[in-house]
PDB file of C-alpha atoms and ligand atoms in Angstrom:
ATOM      1  CA  MET A   1     -18.713  -7.336  -0.251  1.00 97.00           C
ATOM      2  CA  LYS A   2     -20.685  -5.657  -2.891  1.00 97.00           C
ATOM      3  CA  ALA A   3     -21.982  -2.390  -1.454  1.00 98.00           C
ATOM      4  CA  LEU A   4     -17.953  -1.649  -0.468  1.00 98.00           C
ATOM      5  CA  HIS A   5     -17.099  -2.653  -4.373  1.00 97.00           C
ATOM      6  CA  LYS A   6     -19.628  -0.086  -5.427  1.00 97.00           C
ATOM      7  CA  ARG A   7     -18.022   2.721  -3.032  1.00 98.00           C
ATOM      8  CA  ILE A   8     -14.632   2.055  -4.192  1.00 97.00           C
ATOM      9  CA  LYS A   9     -15.333   2.152  -7.663  1.00 96.00           C
ATOM     10  CA  GLU A  10     -17.721   5.263  -7.291  1.00 96.00           C
ATOM     11  CA  GLU A  11     -15.380   7.403  -4.662  1.00 97.00           C
ATOM     12  CA  GLY A  12     -12.141   5.950  -4.675  1.00 96.00           C
ATOM     13  CA  GLN A  13      -8.951   7.734  -5.765  1.00 94.00           C
ATOM     14  CA  ALA A  14      -6.088   5.979  -6.898  1.00 94.00           C
ATOM     15  CA  LEU A  15      -3.495   8.415  -6.320  1.00 89.00           C
ATOM     16  CA  SER A  16      -0.778   6.213  -7.843  1.00 88.00           C
ATOM     17  CA  GLN A  17      -0.093   2.137  -8.321  1.00 92.00           C
ATOM     18  CA  ASN A  18       0.258   1.907  -4.552  1.00 94.00           C
ATOM     19  CA  VAL A  19      -2.010   4.137  -2.814  1.00 95.00           C
ATOM     20  CA  LEU A  20      -5.931   4.067  -2.499  1.00 96.00           C
ATOM     21  CA  LYS A  21      -7.838   7.106  -1.123  1.00 96.00           C
ATOM     22  CA  VAL A  22     -11.221   6.415   0.724  1.00 98.00           C
ATOM     23  CA  ASP A  23     -11.643   9.644   2.410  1.00 97.00           C
ATOM     24  CA  SER A  24     -15.347   9.949   1.664  1.00 98.00           C
ATOM     25  CA  PHE A  25     -16.707   6.672   3.498  1.00 98.00           C
ATOM     26  CA  LEU A  26     -13.294   5.519   5.694  1.00 98.00           C
ATOM     27  CA  ASN A  27     -10.393   7.388   6.381  1.00 96.00           C
ATOM     28  CA  HIS A  28     -11.921  11.015   6.953  1.00 97.00           C
ATOM     29  CA  GLN A  29     -15.759  10.992   6.728  1.00 98.00           C
ATOM     30  CA  VAL A  30     -17.321   7.729   8.022  1.00 98.00           C
ATOM     31  CA  ASP A  31     -20.166   6.510   6.569  1.00 98.00           C
ATOM     32  CA  PRO A  32     -21.690   4.206   9.520  1.00 98.00           C
ATOM     33  CA  GLU A  33     -24.380   2.245   7.691  1.00 98.00           C
ATOM     34  CA  LEU A  34     -21.698   0.791   5.294  1.00 98.00           C
ATOM     35  CA  MET A  35     -19.319   0.385   8.514  1.00 98.00           C
ATOM     36  CA  TYR A  36     -22.359  -1.603  10.085  1.00 98.00           C
ATOM     37  CA  GLU A  37     -22.371  -3.860   7.272  1.00 98.00           C
ATOM     38  CA  MET A  38     -18.811  -4.482   7.227  1.00 98.00           C
ATOM     39  CA  GLY A  39     -19.424  -5.629  11.024  1.00 98.00           C
ATOM     40  CA  THR A  40     -22.116  -8.107   9.693  1.00 98.00           C
ATOM     41  CA  TYR A  41     -19.707  -9.454   7.147  1.00 98.00           C
ATOM     42  CA  PHE A  42     -16.908  -9.969   9.677  1.00 98.00           C
ATOM     43  CA  ARG A  43     -19.235 -11.281  12.367  1.00 98.00           C
ATOM     44  CA  ASP A  44     -20.596 -14.025   9.926  1.00 98.00           C
ATOM     45  CA  TYR A  45     -17.198 -15.141   8.872  1.00 98.00           C
ATOM     46  CA  PHE A  46     -15.457 -15.431  12.284  1.00 98.00           C
ATOM     47  CA  LYS A  47     -18.347 -16.195  14.439  1.00 97.00           C
ATOM     48  CA  ASN A  48     -17.286 -19.987  14.836  1.00 97.00           C
ATOM     49  CA  HIS A  49     -13.503 -18.833  15.781  1.00 98.00           C
ATOM     50  CA  GLY A  50     -14.044 -18.541  19.316  1.00 98.00           C
ATOM     51  CA  ILE A  51     -12.954 -14.999  19.526  1.00 98.00           C
ATOM     52  CA  THR A  52     -13.001 -13.008  22.798  1.00 98.00           C
ATOM     53  CA  LYS A  53     -11.935  -9.479  21.818  1.00 98.00           C
ATOM     54  CA  VAL A  54     -11.836  -7.355  18.950  1.00 98.00           C
ATOM     55  CA  PHE A  55      -8.802  -5.353  18.223  1.00 99.00           C
ATOM     56  CA  THR A  56      -7.700  -2.522  16.050  1.00 98.00           C
ATOM     57  CA  ILE A  57      -5.118  -0.127  15.111  1.00 97.00           C
ATOM     58  CA  GLU A  58      -5.622   3.284  15.564  1.00 96.00           C
ATOM     59  CA  SER A  59      -7.279   5.421  13.788  1.00 94.00           C
ATOM     60  CA  SER A  60      -9.220   4.265  10.551  1.00 95.00           C
ATOM     61  CA  GLY A  61      -9.531   0.474  11.897  1.00 97.00           C
ATOM     62  CA  ILE A  62     -11.959   1.710  14.747  1.00 98.00           C
ATOM     63  CA  ALA A  63     -15.098   2.354  12.658  1.00 98.00           C
ATOM     64  CA  PRO A  64     -15.283  -1.234  11.215  1.00 98.00           C
ATOM     65  CA  ALA A  65     -13.687  -2.897  14.416  1.00 98.00           C
ATOM     66  CA  VAL A  66     -16.523  -1.342  16.722  1.00 98.00           C
ATOM     67  CA  MET A  67     -19.250  -2.198  14.689  1.00 98.00           C
ATOM     68  CA  THR A  68     -17.678  -6.085  14.410  1.00 98.00           C
ATOM     69  CA  ALA A  69     -17.428  -6.168  18.144  1.00 98.00           C
ATOM     70  CA  MET A  70     -21.087  -4.629  18.575  1.00 98.00           C
ATOM     71  CA  GLN A  71     -22.106  -7.502  16.412  1.00 97.00           C
ATOM     72  CA  MET A  72     -20.044 -10.204  18.143  1.00 98.00           C
ATOM     73  CA  ASN A  73     -21.193  -9.028  21.513  1.00 98.00           C
ATOM     74  CA  LEU A  74     -17.338  -8.294  22.334  1.00 98.00           C
ATOM     75  CA  PRO A  75     -15.049  -5.334  23.545  1.00 98.00           C
ATOM     76  CA  MET A  76     -12.925  -3.640  21.159  1.00 98.00           C
ATOM     77  CA  VAL A  77      -9.303  -2.760  22.145  1.00 98.00           C
ATOM     78  CA  THR A  78      -7.707   0.184  20.282  1.00 98.00           C
ATOM     79  CA  LEU A  79      -3.668  -0.480  19.522  1.00 98.00           C
ATOM     80  CA  LYS A  80      -2.130   2.836  20.197  1.00 97.00           C
ATOM     81  CA  LYS A  81       0.501   4.418  17.931  1.00 97.00           C
ATOM     82  CA  LYS A  82       3.032   6.103  20.501  1.00 95.00           C
ATOM     83  CA  THR A  83       6.023   7.821  18.878  1.00 93.00           C
ATOM     84  CA  SER A  84       8.445   6.244  21.568  1.00 93.00           C
ATOM     85  CA  LYS A  85       9.131   3.476  24.012  1.00 93.00           C
ATOM     86  CA  ILE A  86       7.319   3.358  27.016  1.00 89.00           C
ATOM     87  CA  LEU A  87       9.690   2.285  29.837  1.00 86.00           C
ATOM     88  CA  ASN A  88       7.372   0.625  32.090  1.00 88.00           C
ATOM     89  CA  GLU A  89       6.203  -3.014  32.671  1.00 90.00           C
ATOM     90  CA  ASP A  90       2.422  -2.122  32.168  1.00 96.00           C
ATOM     91  CA  VAL A  91       2.758  -2.585  28.131  1.00 97.00           C
ATOM     92  CA  TYR A  92       3.479  -4.642  25.352  1.00 98.00           C
ATOM     93  CA  GLN A  93       4.944  -2.763  22.394  1.00 98.00           C
ATOM     94  CA  THR A  94       6.384  -3.304  19.113  1.00 98.00           C
ATOM     95  CA  THR A  95       7.779  -1.119  16.412  1.00 98.00           C
ATOM     96  CA  VAL A  96       5.910  -1.190  13.082  1.00 98.00           C
ATOM     97  CA  HIS A  97       6.957   0.635   9.920  1.00 96.00           C
ATOM     98  CA  SER A  98       4.049   3.136   8.586  1.00 94.00           C
ATOM     99  CA  PHE A  99       3.223   2.565   4.978  1.00 93.00           C
ATOM    100  CA  THR A 100       1.277   5.921   4.256  1.00 89.00           C
ATOM    101  CA  LYS A 101       3.851   7.645   6.611  1.00 90.00           C
ATOM    102  CA  SER A 102       7.070   5.886   6.108  1.00 91.00           C
ATOM    103  CA  VAL A 103       8.089   6.412   9.857  1.00 94.00           C
ATOM    104  CA  ASP A 104       8.341   4.166  12.634  1.00 97.00           C
ATOM    105  CA  TYR A 105       5.863   4.174  15.571  1.00 97.00           C
ATOM    106  CA  GLU A 106       5.477   1.931  18.720  1.00 97.00           C
ATOM    107  CA  LEU A 107       2.483   0.082  18.530  1.00 98.00           C
ATOM    108  CA  THR A 108       1.264  -0.489  22.057  1.00 98.00           C
ATOM    109  CA  LEU A 109      -0.992  -2.123  24.031  1.00 98.00           C
ATOM    110  CA  SER A 110      -1.834  -2.037  27.906  1.00 98.00           C
ATOM    111  CA  LYS A 111      -1.218  -5.422  29.594  1.00 98.00           C
ATOM    112  CA  LYS A 112      -4.880  -4.519  31.354  1.00 98.00           C
ATOM    113  CA  TYR A 113      -6.816  -5.646  28.238  1.00 98.00           C
ATOM    114  CA  ILE A 114      -5.436  -9.089  27.327  1.00 98.00           C
ATOM    115  CA  LYS A 115      -5.053 -12.375  28.646  1.00 98.00           C
ATOM    116  CA  ALA A 116      -3.208 -15.476  27.717  1.00 98.00           C
ATOM    117  CA  ASP A 117      -6.627 -17.332  27.024  1.00 98.00           C
ATOM    118  CA  ASP A 118      -7.871 -14.773  24.633  1.00 98.00           C
ATOM    119  CA  SER A 119      -8.584 -15.401  21.039  1.00 98.00           C
ATOM    120  CA  ILE A 120      -8.137 -11.944  18.939  1.00 99.00           C
ATOM    121  CA  LEU A 121      -9.768 -10.951  15.763  1.00 99.00           C
ATOM    122  CA  ILE A 122      -7.591  -8.183  14.320  1.00 99.00           C
ATOM    123  CA  ILE A 123      -9.607  -5.507  12.092  1.00 98.00           C
ATOM    124  CA  ASP A 124      -7.882  -3.130   9.915  1.00 98.00           C
ATOM    125  CA  ASP A 125      -8.850  -0.551   7.172  1.00 98.00           C
ATOM    126  CA  PHE A 126      -6.043  -1.529   4.897  1.00 98.00           C
ATOM    127  CA  LEU A 127      -3.540  -4.462   4.177  1.00 98.00           C
ATOM    128  CA  ALA A 128      -0.234  -3.469   1.934  1.00 98.00           C
ATOM    129  CA  ASN A 129       3.332  -5.008   3.520  1.00 97.00           C
ATOM    130  CA  GLY A 130       1.323  -6.586   6.420  1.00 98.00           C
ATOM    131  CA  GLU A 131       3.666  -4.599   8.942  1.00 98.00           C
ATOM    132  CA  ALA A 132       0.500  -3.139  10.995  1.00 98.00           C
ATOM    133  CA  ALA A 133      -1.364  -6.356  11.164  1.00 98.00           C
ATOM    134  CA  LEU A 134       1.962  -8.214  11.747  1.00 98.00           C
ATOM    135  CA  GLY A 135       2.769  -5.752  14.378  1.00 98.00           C
ATOM    136  CA  ALA A 136      -0.359  -6.440  16.088  1.00 98.00           C
ATOM    137  CA  ALA A 137      -0.144  -9.644  15.808  1.00 98.00           C
ATOM    138  CA  ARG A 138       3.389  -9.662  17.776  1.00 98.00           C
ATOM    139  CA  LEU A 139       1.520  -7.936  20.503  1.00 98.00           C
ATOM    140  CA  VAL A 140      -0.963 -10.628  21.014  1.00 98.00           C
ATOM    141  CA  GLU A 141       1.494 -13.413  20.878  1.00 98.00           C
ATOM    142  CA  ALA A 142       3.805 -11.434  23.580  1.00 98.00           C
ATOM    143  CA  ALA A 143       0.916 -11.633  25.559  1.00 98.00           C
ATOM    144  CA  GLY A 144       0.888 -15.387  25.204  1.00 98.00           C
ATOM    145  CA  ALA A 145      -2.756 -14.948  23.470  1.00 98.00           C
ATOM    146  CA  LYS A 146      -3.828 -16.348  20.004  1.00 98.00           C
ATOM    147  CA  VAL A 147      -4.632 -14.489  17.009  1.00 98.00           C
ATOM    148  CA  ALA A 148      -7.994 -16.196  15.744  1.00 98.00           C
ATOM    149  CA  GLY A 149      -8.109 -14.227  12.464  1.00 98.00           C
ATOM    150  CA  ILE A 150      -7.783 -10.889  10.936  1.00 98.00           C
ATOM    151  CA  GLY A 151     -10.238  -9.136   8.852  1.00 98.00           C
ATOM    152  CA  ILE A 152      -9.202  -6.267   6.562  1.00 98.00           C
ATOM    153  CA  VAL A 153     -11.527  -3.918   4.803  1.00 98.00           C
ATOM    154  CA  ILE A 154      -9.353  -3.228   1.799  1.00 98.00           C
ATOM    155  CA  GLU A 155      -6.773  -5.380   0.719  1.00 98.00           C
ATOM    156  CA  LYS A 156      -4.276  -4.460  -1.905  1.00 98.00           C
ATOM    157  CA  SER A 157      -3.535  -8.170  -3.096  1.00 98.00           C
ATOM    158  CA  PHE A 158      -0.627  -6.792  -5.371  1.00 97.00           C
ATOM    159  CA  GLN A 159       1.414  -5.683  -2.253  1.00 98.00           C
ATOM    160  CA  PRO A 160       3.273  -8.396  -0.282  1.00 98.00           C
ATOM    161  CA  GLY A 161       1.255  -8.217   2.985  1.00 98.00           C
ATOM    162  CA  ARG A 162      -1.589 -10.987   2.114  1.00 98.00           C
ATOM    163  CA  LYS A 163       1.239 -13.186   1.400  1.00 98.00           C
ATOM    164  CA  ALA A 164       3.309 -12.639   4.639  1.00 98.00           C
ATOM    165  CA  LEU A 165       0.105 -13.161   6.748  1.00 98.00           C
ATOM    166  CA  ASP A 166      -1.012 -16.266   4.948  1.00 98.00           C
ATOM    167  CA  ASN A 167       2.451 -17.447   5.534  1.00 98.00           C
ATOM    168  CA  LYS A 168       2.347 -17.204   9.344  1.00 98.00           C
ATOM    169  CA  GLY A 169      -0.771 -19.288   8.938  1.00 98.00           C
ATOM    170  CA  TYR A 170      -3.313 -16.786  10.078  1.00 98.00           C
ATOM    171  CA  ASP A 171      -6.684 -16.784   8.798  1.00 98.00           C
ATOM    172  CA  VAL A 172      -7.263 -13.689   6.760  1.00 98.00           C
ATOM    173  CA  TYR A 173     -10.637 -12.562   5.420  1.00 98.00           C
ATOM    174  CA  SER A 174     -10.577  -9.301   3.212  1.00 98.00           C
ATOM    175  CA  LEU A 175     -14.113  -7.473   2.195  1.00 98.00           C
ATOM    176  CA  ALA A 176     -12.532  -6.054  -0.863  1.00 98.00           C
ATOM    177  CA  ARG A 177      -9.365  -7.261  -2.809  1.00 98.00           C
ATOM    178  CA  ILE A 178      -7.498  -4.911  -5.323  1.00 98.00           C
ATOM    179  CA  ALA A 179      -5.655  -6.648  -8.150  1.00 97.00           C
ATOM    180  CA  LYS A 180      -4.101  -3.567  -9.782  1.00 96.00           C
ATOM    181  CA  LEU A 181      -4.382   0.456  -9.061  1.00 95.00           C
ATOM    182  CA  GLU A 182      -3.411   2.893 -11.641  1.00 91.00           C
ATOM    183  CA  GLU A 183      -4.377   6.672 -11.430  1.00 83.00           C
ATOM    184  CA  GLY A 184      -8.050   6.740 -12.211  1.00 83.00           C
ATOM    185  CA  ILE A 185      -8.275   2.989 -12.451  1.00 89.00           C
ATOM    186  CA  VAL A 186      -9.218   0.093  -9.844  1.00 94.00           C
ATOM    187  CA  GLU A 187      -9.332  -3.218 -10.543  1.00 95.00           C
ATOM    188  CA  PHE A 188     -10.564  -6.037  -7.937  1.00 97.00           C
ATOM    189  CA  VAL A 189      -9.611  -9.760  -7.976  1.00 96.00           C
ATOM    190  CA  GLU A 190     -11.894 -11.934  -9.731  1.00 85.00           C
TER     191      GLU A 190
HETATM  192  P1  5GP B   1       0.875  -2.077   5.953  1.00 58.56           P
HETATM  193  O1  5GP B   1       1.094  -2.089   7.530  1.00 58.56           O
HETATM  194  O2  5GP B   1      -0.155  -3.516   5.568  1.00 58.56           O
HETATM  195  O3  5GP B   1       1.690  -2.014   4.963  1.00 58.56           O
HETATM  196  O4  5GP B   1      -0.074  -0.876   5.685  1.00 58.56           O
HETATM  197  C1  5GP B   1      -1.657  -0.836   6.202  1.00 58.56           C
HETATM  198  C2  5GP B   1      -1.850   0.616   6.834  1.00 58.56           C
HETATM  199  O5  5GP B   1      -1.005   1.756   6.310  1.00 58.56           O
HETATM  200  C3  5GP B   1      -3.208   0.645   7.202  1.00 58.56           C
HETATM  201  O6  5GP B   1      -3.489   0.675   8.783  1.00 58.56           O
HETATM  202  C4  5GP B   1      -3.693   2.093   6.600  1.00 58.56           C
HETATM  203  O7  5GP B   1      -3.753   2.732   7.484  1.00 58.56           O
HETATM  204  C5  5GP B   1      -2.436   2.132   5.639  1.00 58.56           C
HETATM  205  N1  5GP B   1      -2.713   1.925   4.220  1.00 58.56           N
HETATM  206  C6  5GP B   1      -2.100   1.356   3.663  1.00 58.56           C
HETATM  207  N2  5GP B   1      -2.236   1.335   2.382  1.00 58.56           N
HETATM  208  C7  5GP B   1      -2.993   2.215   2.339  1.00 58.56           C
HETATM  209  C8  5GP B   1      -3.957   3.061   0.981  1.00 58.56           C
HETATM  210  O8  5GP B   1      -3.460   2.576   0.172  1.00 58.56           O
HETATM  211  N3  5GP B   1      -4.689   3.918   1.386  1.00 58.56           N
HETATM  212  C9  5GP B   1      -4.875   4.042   2.611  1.00 58.56           C
HETATM  213  N4  5GP B   1      -5.677   5.304   3.040  1.00 58.56           N
HETATM  214  N5  5GP B   1      -4.286   3.870   3.569  1.00 58.56           N
HETATM  215  C10 5GP B   1      -3.278   2.973   3.538  1.00 58.56           C
END
């Protein structure tokens, strides 16, 4: 997605070889027009996948996910990051390791918002090791529902997440794919 590449080039800050900071349009301040355009890209790619709901992981996935859901005329569900296990039958939970915070959290979904016949599109802001997306997929599958696709805003293709999702057979579509990060340098996959 051309506009996203431009913004990453102009405003993204490679904090290290592993972490890209895009606080000015995605992770802190949000550019709604850019999010809207992301929604059109995800809608166009996934429009024939029979999607019934869009899922995301709080909090930075919410903006692109809600724009996608709006354009697909579908509900959007935010998976919550809880610090501890909830001891009741009303939720699905799975433990996920946070890439940026290096802690574990319990990704949580209320059983009210998924049915076995749902086909879910998972949207997230970044793909690094794939822990968050794989955790979201585990919750969908625990409900007997299908992961119909995974939409990523920024994929760091040099990290293991993309391969892990491909190996599971998921249809992954990323709006920007980064080949290499170095302080002050961002290179995209050709
Ligand atoms: P993964 O679970 O794939 O290892 O990491 C994805 C999650 O970690 C995303 O939901 C995102 O919040 C965060 N993340 C991973 N890499 C980056 C990064 O380079 N920059 C930012 N801002 N967040 C990242």
